PDB file of C-alpha atoms in Angstrom:
ATOM      1  CA  UNK J   1      41.222  -3.672 -17.969  1.00 70.00           C
ATOM      2  CA  UNK J   2      41.763  -7.038 -18.309  1.00 78.00           C
ATOM      3  CA  UNK J   3      43.103  -6.839 -21.663  1.00 79.00           C
ATOM      4  CA  UNK J   4      45.474  -4.325 -22.982  1.00 83.00           C
ATOM      5  CA  UNK J   5      47.514  -3.623 -25.976  1.00 84.00           C
ATOM      6  CA  UNK J   6      51.599  -4.425 -25.435  1.00 80.00           C
ATOM      7  CA  UNK J   7      53.382  -1.473 -27.523  1.00 86.00           C
ATOM      8  CA  UNK J   8      56.683  -3.189 -27.062  1.00 84.00           C
ATOM      9  CA  UNK J   9      54.934  -7.080 -28.452  1.00 80.00           C
ATOM     10  CA  UNK J  10      52.380  -4.890 -30.731  1.00 83.00           C
ATOM     11  CA  UNK J  11      49.802  -7.766 -29.205  1.00 81.00           C
ATOM     12  CA  UNK J  12      46.950  -7.469 -27.173  1.00 82.00           C
ATOM     13  CA  UNK J  13      47.584  -9.277 -23.670  1.00 80.00           C
ATOM     14  CA  UNK J  14      45.771 -10.180 -20.963  1.00 82.00           C
ATOM     15  CA  UNK J  15      46.203  -8.601 -17.284  1.00 82.00           C
ATOM     16  CA  UNK J  16      46.127 -11.455 -14.092  1.00 81.00           C
ATOM     17  CA  UNK J  17      46.436  -9.018 -11.514  1.00 83.00           C
ATOM     18  CA  UNK J  18      44.138  -8.900  -9.040  1.00 85.00           C
ATOM     19  CA  UNK J  19      41.027  -6.731  -8.967  1.00 87.00           C
ATOM     20  CA  UNK J  20      39.062  -5.866  -5.789  1.00 90.00           C
ATOM     21  CA  UNK J  21      35.993  -4.609  -5.979  1.00 91.00           C
ATOM     22  CA  UNK J  22      32.671  -4.114  -3.901  1.00 91.00           C
ATOM     23  CA  UNK J  23      29.693  -6.248  -3.639  1.00 92.00           C
ATOM     24  CA  UNK J  24      27.227  -2.928  -3.538  1.00 92.00           C
ATOM     25  CA  UNK J  25      28.162  -0.098  -5.475  1.00 91.00           C
ATOM     26  CA  UNK J  26      26.716   3.143  -3.688  1.00 90.00           C
ATOM     27  CA  UNK J  27      26.817   6.167  -6.205  1.00 89.00           C
ATOM     28  CA  UNK J  28      24.489   8.064  -4.048  1.00 86.00           C
ATOM     29  CA  UNK J  29      27.337  10.716  -2.769  1.00 85.00           C
ATOM     30  CA  UNK J  30      28.328  11.256  -6.386  1.00 88.00           C
ATOM     31  CA  UNK J  31      24.769  11.622  -8.315  1.00 85.00           C
ATOM     32  CA  UNK J  32      23.090  13.364  -4.980  1.00 82.00           C
ATOM     33  CA  UNK J  33      20.154  10.893  -5.710  1.00 83.00           C
ATOM     34  CA  UNK J  34      19.595   8.611  -2.309  1.00 80.00           C
ATOM     35  CA  UNK J  35      18.214   5.600  -4.457  1.00 81.00           C
ATOM     36  CA  UNK J  36      21.566   4.889  -7.032  1.00 86.00           C
ATOM     37  CA  UNK J  37      22.350   2.054  -4.915  1.00 89.00           C
ATOM     38  CA  UNK J  38      23.341  -1.452  -7.129  1.00 92.00           C
ATOM     39  CA  UNK J  39      24.423  -4.264  -5.884  1.00 92.00           C
ATOM     40  CA  UNK J  40      26.441  -7.208  -7.800  1.00 94.00           C
ATOM     41  CA  UNK J  41      24.414  -9.348  -9.582  1.00 94.00           C
ATOM     42  CA  UNK J  42      27.086 -11.150 -12.008  1.00 94.00           C
ATOM     43  CA  UNK J  43      30.547 -11.413 -12.688  1.00 93.00           C
ATOM     44  CA  UNK J  44      31.735 -12.581 -16.693  1.00 93.00           C
ATOM     45  CA  UNK J  45      35.206 -14.595 -16.317  1.00 91.00           C
ATOM     46  CA  UNK J  46      37.949 -14.977 -18.699  1.00 90.00           C
ATOM     47  CA  UNK J  47      39.865 -18.245 -18.756  1.00 87.00           C
ATOM     48  CA  UNK J  48      42.656 -18.696 -20.858  1.00 83.00           C
ATOM     49  CA  UNK J  49      46.437 -17.257 -20.988  1.00 78.00           C
ATOM     50  CA  UNK J  50      46.236 -14.774 -23.936  1.00 78.00           C
ATOM     51  CA  UNK J  51      43.667 -12.315 -24.916  1.00 78.00           C
ATOM     52  CA  UNK J  52      42.957 -14.509 -28.531  1.00 81.00           C
ATOM     53  CA  UNK J  53      41.793 -17.552 -27.017  1.00 81.00           C
ATOM     54  CA  UNK J  54      40.151 -19.003 -24.040  1.00 85.00           C
ATOM     55  CA  UNK J  55      36.552 -19.922 -22.577  1.00 89.00           C
ATOM     56  CA  UNK J  56      33.658 -17.454 -20.412  1.00 91.00           C
ATOM     57  CA  UNK J  57      32.127 -18.580 -17.050  1.00 93.00           C
ATOM     58  CA  UNK J  58      29.437 -16.651 -15.472  1.00 94.00           C
ATOM     59  CA  UNK J  59      29.101 -16.579 -11.608  1.00 94.00           C
ATOM     60  CA  UNK J  60      25.147 -15.189 -11.095  1.00 94.00           C
ATOM     61  CA  UNK J  61      23.376 -14.419  -8.258  1.00 93.00           C
ATOM     62  CA  UNK J  62      19.641 -15.711  -7.784  1.00 92.00           C
ATOM     63  CA  UNK J  63      18.093 -12.331  -6.642  1.00 87.00           C
ATOM     64  CA  UNK J  64      15.454 -14.002  -5.020  1.00 87.00           C
ATOM     65  CA  UNK J  65      17.371 -16.369  -2.468  1.00 90.00           C
ATOM     66  CA  UNK J  66      20.734 -14.442  -2.790  1.00 89.00           C
ATOM     67  CA  UNK J  67      22.524 -17.612  -3.880  1.00 92.00           C
ATOM     68  CA  UNK J  68      25.309 -18.089  -6.347  1.00 92.00           C
ATOM     69  CA  UNK J  69      25.501 -19.749  -9.235  1.00 93.00           C
ATOM     70  CA  UNK J  70      28.081 -21.289 -11.645  1.00 93.00           C
ATOM     71  CA  UNK J  71      26.861 -21.496 -15.523  1.00 94.00           C
ATOM     72  CA  UNK J  72      29.444 -22.927 -17.786  1.00 93.00           C
ATOM     73  CA  UNK J  73      27.761 -23.589 -20.899  1.00 90.00           C
ATOM     74  CA  UNK J  74      25.366 -26.220 -20.233  1.00 90.00           C
ATOM     75  CA  UNK J  75      26.359 -26.692 -17.014  1.00 93.00           C
ATOM     76  CA  UNK J  76      24.850 -24.981 -13.958  1.00 93.00           C
ATOM     77  CA  UNK J  77      25.650 -25.765 -10.248  1.00 92.00           C
ATOM     78  CA  UNK J  78      25.271 -23.604  -7.083  1.00 91.00           C
ATOM     79  CA  UNK J  79      28.651 -22.484  -5.701  1.00 88.00           C
ATOM     80  CA  UNK J  80      29.614 -23.336  -2.064  1.00 83.00           C
ATOM     81  CA  UNK J  81      32.192 -22.663   0.336  1.00 76.00           C
ATOM     82  CA  UNK J  82      34.036 -19.346   0.928  1.00 74.00           C
ATOM     83  CA  UNK J  83      32.481 -16.139  -0.758  1.00 74.00           C
ATOM     84  CA  UNK J  84      35.881 -15.416  -1.477  1.00 70.00           C
ATOM     85  CA  UNK J  85      35.518 -17.863  -4.887  1.00 78.00           C
ATOM     86  CA  UNK J  86      32.472 -15.667  -6.029  1.00 84.00           C
ATOM     87  CA  UNK J  87      34.134 -14.293  -9.372  1.00 82.00           C
ATOM     88  CA  UNK J  88      37.143 -16.443  -9.300  1.00 82.00           C
ATOM     89  CA  UNK J  89      38.201 -19.252 -11.201  1.00 82.00           C
ATOM     90  CA  UNK J  90      40.861 -21.659 -11.538  1.00 76.00           C
ATOM     91  CA  UNK J  91      43.413 -20.684 -14.355  1.00 71.00           C
ATOM     92  CA  UNK J  92      45.480 -23.156 -16.300  1.00 58.00           C
ATOM     93  CA  UNK J  93      49.012 -21.885 -16.988  1.00 56.00           C
ATOM     94  CA  UNK J  94      51.156 -22.610 -20.380  1.00 50.00           C
ATOM     95  CA  UNK J  95      52.498 -26.028 -18.770  1.00 47.00           C
ATOM     96  CA  UNK J  96      49.084 -27.371 -18.028  1.00 51.00           C
ATOM     97  CA  UNK J  97      48.868 -26.969 -14.539  1.00 52.00           C
ATOM     98  CA  UNK J  98      45.844 -25.258 -12.807  1.00 52.00           C
ATOM     99  CA  UNK J  99      46.542 -22.256 -10.828  1.00 56.00           C
ATOM    100  CA  UNK J 100      44.175 -20.370  -8.568  1.00 55.00           C
ATOM    101  CA  UNK J 101      45.153 -16.783  -6.747  1.00 59.00           C
ATOM    102  CA  UNK J 102      42.819 -15.715  -4.474  1.00 58.00           C
ATOM    103  CA  UNK J 103      43.410 -12.233  -3.436  1.00 63.00           C
ATOM    104  CA  UNK J 104      42.692 -10.831  -0.080  1.00 76.00           C
ATOM    105  CA  UNK J 105      39.576  -8.413   0.216  1.00 80.00           C
ATOM    106  CA  UNK J 106      38.120  -6.224   2.876  1.00 85.00           C
ATOM    107  CA  UNK J 107      34.634  -7.271   4.296  1.00 86.00           C
ATOM    108  CA  UNK J 108      31.981  -6.015   1.445  1.00 87.00           C
ATOM    109  CA  UNK J 109      34.358  -6.711  -1.517  1.00 90.00           C
ATOM    110  CA  UNK J 110      35.636  -9.345  -3.423  1.00 90.00           C
ATOM    111  CA  UNK J 111      38.954  -9.946  -5.301  1.00 88.00           C
ATOM    112  CA  UNK J 112      39.618 -12.034  -8.754  1.00 88.00           C
ATOM    113  CA  UNK J 113      42.625 -12.199 -11.085  1.00 86.00           C
ATOM    114  CA  UNK J 114      40.398 -13.188 -14.149  1.00 86.00           C
ATOM    115  CA  UNK J 115      36.953 -11.241 -13.873  1.00 89.00           C
ATOM    116  CA  UNK J 116      36.371  -9.460 -17.319  1.00 88.00           C
ATOM    117  CA  UNK J 117      32.747  -7.727 -16.456  1.00 91.00           C
ATOM    118  CA  UNK J 118      30.693  -7.051 -13.400  1.00 93.00           C
ATOM    119  CA  UNK J 119      27.013  -6.758 -13.705  1.00 94.00           C
ATOM    120  CA  UNK J 120      25.305  -4.503 -11.065  1.00 94.00           C
ATOM    121  CA  UNK J 121      21.296  -3.942 -10.660  1.00 92.00           C
ATOM    122  CA  UNK J 122      19.647  -1.069  -8.973  1.00 90.00           C
ATOM    123  CA  UNK J 123      18.565  -1.812  -5.035  1.00 86.00           C
ATOM    124  CA  UNK J 124      14.818  -0.952  -4.751  1.00 75.00           C
ATOM    125  CA  UNK J 125      14.923   1.441  -1.764  1.00 62.00           C
ATOM    126  CA  UNK J 126      12.322   2.207   0.697  1.00 56.00           C
ATOM    127  CA  UNK J 127      12.582   5.469  -1.079  1.00 50.00           C
ATOM    128  CA  UNK J 128      11.968   4.287  -4.253  1.00 49.00           C
ATOM    129  CA  UNK J 129       9.358   2.263  -3.426  1.00 52.00           C
ATOM    130  CA  UNK J 130       7.344   5.484  -1.872  1.00 52.00           C
ATOM    131  CA  UNK J 131       8.006   7.526  -4.903  1.00 53.00           C
ATOM    132  CA  UNK J 132       6.272   4.937  -7.163  1.00 59.00           C
ATOM    133  CA  UNK J 133       3.181   4.615  -4.220  1.00 67.00           C
ATOM    134  CA  UNK J 134       0.390   6.305  -6.017  1.00 72.00           C
ATOM    135  CA  UNK J 135      -1.335   9.087  -5.144  1.00 74.00           C
ATOM    136  CA  UNK J 136      -4.450   8.626  -2.315  1.00 77.00           C
ATOM    137  CA  UNK J 137      -7.313  10.420  -4.599  1.00 81.00           C
ATOM    138  CA  UNK J 138      -6.361   8.260  -7.637  1.00 83.00           C
ATOM    139  CA  UNK J 139      -6.703   5.293  -5.698  1.00 84.00           C
ATOM    140  CA  UNK J 140      -9.706   6.331  -4.068  1.00 86.00           C
ATOM    141  CA  UNK J 141     -10.974   7.015  -7.534  1.00 89.00           C
ATOM    142  CA  UNK J 142      -9.964   3.475  -8.966  1.00 89.00           C
ATOM    143  CA  UNK J 143     -11.864   2.359  -5.976  1.00 90.00           C
ATOM    144  CA  UNK J 144     -14.824   3.739  -6.610  1.00 90.00           C
ATOM    145  CA  UNK J 145     -14.720   2.671 -10.024  1.00 92.00           C
ATOM    146  CA  UNK J 146     -14.046  -0.831  -8.997  1.00 91.00           C
ATOM    147  CA  UNK J 147     -17.115  -0.646  -6.736  1.00 91.00           C
ATOM    148  CA  UNK J 148     -19.375   0.906  -9.634  1.00 92.00           C
ATOM    149  CA  UNK J 149     -18.343  -1.825 -12.156  1.00 92.00           C
ATOM    150  CA  UNK J 150     -18.913  -4.709  -9.717  1.00 92.00           C
ATOM    151  CA  UNK J 151     -22.779  -3.416  -8.923  1.00 91.00           C
ATOM    152  CA  UNK J 152     -23.155  -3.342 -12.954  1.00 92.00           C
ATOM    153  CA  UNK J 153     -22.116  -7.003 -13.001  1.00 92.00           C
ATOM    154  CA  UNK J 154     -24.085  -8.189 -10.174  1.00 91.00           C
ATOM    155  CA  UNK J 155     -26.965  -6.270 -11.566  1.00 91.00           C
ATOM    156  CA  UNK J 156     -26.544  -7.721 -15.462  1.00 91.00           C
ATOM    157  CA  UNK J 157     -26.105 -11.610 -13.199  1.00 90.00           C
ATOM    158  CA  UNK J 158     -29.180 -10.842 -12.043  1.00 90.00           C
ATOM    159  CA  UNK J 159     -31.102 -10.016 -14.789  1.00 90.00           C
ATOM    160  CA  UNK J 160     -29.674 -12.563 -17.066  1.00 89.00           C
ATOM    161  CA  UNK J 161     -30.828 -15.530 -14.158  1.00 88.00           C
ATOM    162  CA  UNK J 162     -34.355 -13.749 -14.076  1.00 88.00           C
ATOM    163  CA  UNK J 163     -34.437 -14.097 -18.165  1.00 87.00           C
ATOM    164  CA  UNK J 164     -33.213 -17.786 -17.889  1.00 87.00           C
ATOM    165  CA  UNK J 165     -36.053 -18.476 -15.397  1.00 87.00           C
ATOM    166  CA  UNK J 166     -38.751 -16.492 -17.590  1.00 83.00           C
ATOM    167  CA  UNK J 167     -37.281 -18.855 -21.190  1.00 82.00           C
ATOM    168  CA  UNK J 168     -37.629 -21.896 -18.869  1.00 85.00           C
ATOM    169  CA  UNK J 169     -41.027 -21.305 -17.607  1.00 84.00           C
ATOM    170  CA  UNK J 170     -41.830 -20.512 -21.271  1.00 79.00           C
ATOM    171  CA  UNK J 171     -40.520 -23.349 -22.588  1.00 78.00           C
ATOM    172  CA  UNK J 172     -42.403 -25.813 -20.091  1.00 83.00           C
ATOM    173  CA  UNK J 173     -46.027 -23.548 -21.219  1.00 79.00           C
ATOM    174  CA  UNK J 174     -45.152 -24.368 -24.928  1.00 73.00           C
ATOM    175  CA  UNK J 175     -44.301 -27.979 -24.234  1.00 76.00           C
ATOM    176  CA  UNK J 176     -47.407 -28.349 -22.319  1.00 79.00           C
ATOM    177  CA  UNK J 177     -49.610 -26.661 -25.126  1.00 73.00           C
ATOM    178  CA  UNK J 178     -48.181 -28.709 -27.718  1.00 71.00           C
ATOM    179  CA  UNK J 179     -48.809 -31.942 -25.509  1.00 75.00           C
ATOM    180  CA  UNK J 180     -52.664 -30.908 -25.245  1.00 74.00           C
ATOM    181  CA  UNK J 181     -52.962 -29.482 -28.779  1.00 70.00           C
ATOM    182  CA  UNK J 182     -51.616 -33.228 -30.280  1.00 71.00           C
ATOM    183  CA  UNK J 183     -54.818 -35.377 -31.443  1.00 71.00           C
ATOM    184  CA  UNK J 184     -55.441 -38.173 -29.983  1.00 72.00           C
ATOM    185  CA  UNK J 185     -56.233 -41.733 -31.912  1.00 72.00           C
ATOM    186  CA  UNK J 186     -59.917 -42.059 -32.687  1.00 70.00           C
ATOM    187  CA  UNK J 187     -60.690 -38.349 -32.378  1.00 71.00           C
ATOM    188  CA  UNK J 188     -63.326 -37.336 -35.102  1.00 69.00           C
ATOM    189  CA  UNK J 189     -63.147 -33.519 -34.563  1.00 71.00           C
ATOM    190  CA  UNK J 190     -60.075 -31.243 -34.858  1.00 68.00           C
ATOM    191  CA  UNK J 191     -58.187 -28.385 -36.618  1.00 69.00           C
ATOM    192  CA  UNK J 192     -55.259 -28.307 -38.811  1.00 69.00           C
ATOM    193  CA  UNK J 193     -52.807 -25.575 -37.677  1.00 69.00           C
ATOM    194  CA  UNK J 194     -49.155 -25.283 -39.063  1.00 71.00           C
ATOM    195  CA  UNK J 195     -46.423 -25.559 -36.549  1.00 71.00           C
ATOM    196  CA  UNK J 196     -45.031 -22.193 -38.116  1.00 72.00           C
ATOM    197  CA  UNK J 197     -47.681 -20.778 -36.969  1.00 72.00           C
ATOM    198  CA  UNK J 198     -47.545 -22.039 -33.200  1.00 71.00           C
ATOM    199  CA  UNK J 199     -43.892 -21.157 -32.972  1.00 72.00           C
ATOM    200  CA  UNK J 200     -44.703 -17.430 -34.046  1.00 72.00           C
ATOM    201  CA  UNK J 201     -47.154 -17.174 -31.269  1.00 69.00           C
ATOM    202  CA  UNK J 202     -45.240 -18.924 -28.810  1.00 68.00           C
ATOM    203  CA  UNK J 203     -42.590 -16.708 -29.576  1.00 69.00           C
ATOM    204  CA  UNK J 204     -44.315 -13.583 -28.771  1.00 64.00           C
ATOM    205  CA  UNK J 205     -44.433 -12.297 -32.156  1.00 66.00           C
ATOM    206  CA  UNK J 206     -47.865 -10.541 -33.479  1.00 63.00           C
ATOM    207  CA  UNK J 207     -50.804 -12.533 -34.017  1.00 59.00           C
ATOM    208  CA  UNK J 208     -51.384 -13.681 -37.839  1.00 64.00           C
ATOM    209  CA  UNK J 209     -54.396 -14.627 -39.722  1.00 70.00           C
ATOM    210  CA  UNK J 210     -54.535 -18.373 -40.050  1.00 70.00           C
ATOM    211  CA  UNK J 211     -53.379 -19.598 -43.210  1.00 69.00           C
ATOM    212  CA  UNK J 212     -53.311 -23.601 -44.083  1.00 68.00           C
ATOM    213  CA  UNK J 213     -52.825 -23.271 -47.437  1.00 69.00           C
ATOM    214  CA  UNK J 214     -49.672 -25.684 -47.427  1.00 68.00           C
ATOM    215  CA  UNK J 215     -52.006 -28.288 -46.194  1.00 67.00           C
ATOM    216  CA  UNK J 216     -54.112 -28.262 -49.707  1.00 69.00           C
ATOM    217  CA  UNK J 217     -53.690 -29.493 -52.985  1.00 68.00           C
ATOM    218  CA  UNK J 218     -53.993 -27.202 -56.184  1.00 64.00           C
ATOM    219  CA  UNK J 219     -58.031 -27.677 -55.872  1.00 67.00           C
ATOM    220  CA  UNK J 220     -58.056 -26.300 -52.564  1.00 60.00           C
ATOM    221  CA  UNK J 221     -58.641 -29.592 -51.033  1.00 61.00           C
ATOM    222  CA  UNK J 222     -57.175 -31.483 -48.227  1.00 59.00           C
ATOM    223  CA  UNK J 223     -54.242 -33.694 -48.667  1.00 56.00           C
ATOM    224  CA  UNK J 224     -54.559 -36.453 -46.380  1.00 51.00           C
ATOM    225  CA  UNK J 225     -50.599 -37.482 -46.901  1.00 52.00           C
ATOM    226  CA  UNK J 226     -49.835 -34.116 -45.294  1.00 49.00           C
TER     227      UNK J 226
END
């Protein structure tokens, strides 16, 4: 523990002794599970002579690039140089002088005099990946479902294109019929037809009785202005 209670002084004090900790934490021999392997991800560091004041800095490992970064409030920069500097920061003594003590640690371990909290993340082992692999029968079922779905989608696309072609052809026919039905200037023979009636006929509705009441007045005479 980095902070302990001093019974003689009746205050909480900071322990500045060096702590050695592994970069990889293998708990499989204790748990009996082969995939209980963890890798150091972050070190939270406390700077300050007492437990009642100070400043916190974090050293965090990028799990994709394996590069370590130093987070000091809004200031973020990579940690360069020796790996022994990971988890260790320069302290300021009571006289305002910088002090940094880096203890020796065996290969695969780090040493720190001001590390406060260690964060480990579980390693995705090959065994864990095999356990998470879906069963073959389930993979086959999903593949067949995907093939059926894609076949239905292709069928709907073909139907949609066919309906679009039919609609475009019908629109051209209607436009041509309306052009031929128009009365030419000077024509003496013509018939009155409602555009509403023509729209119903061209839309495929059932044929109905021709009703031109909208063209006549109350005396059942044609109104020229219409």
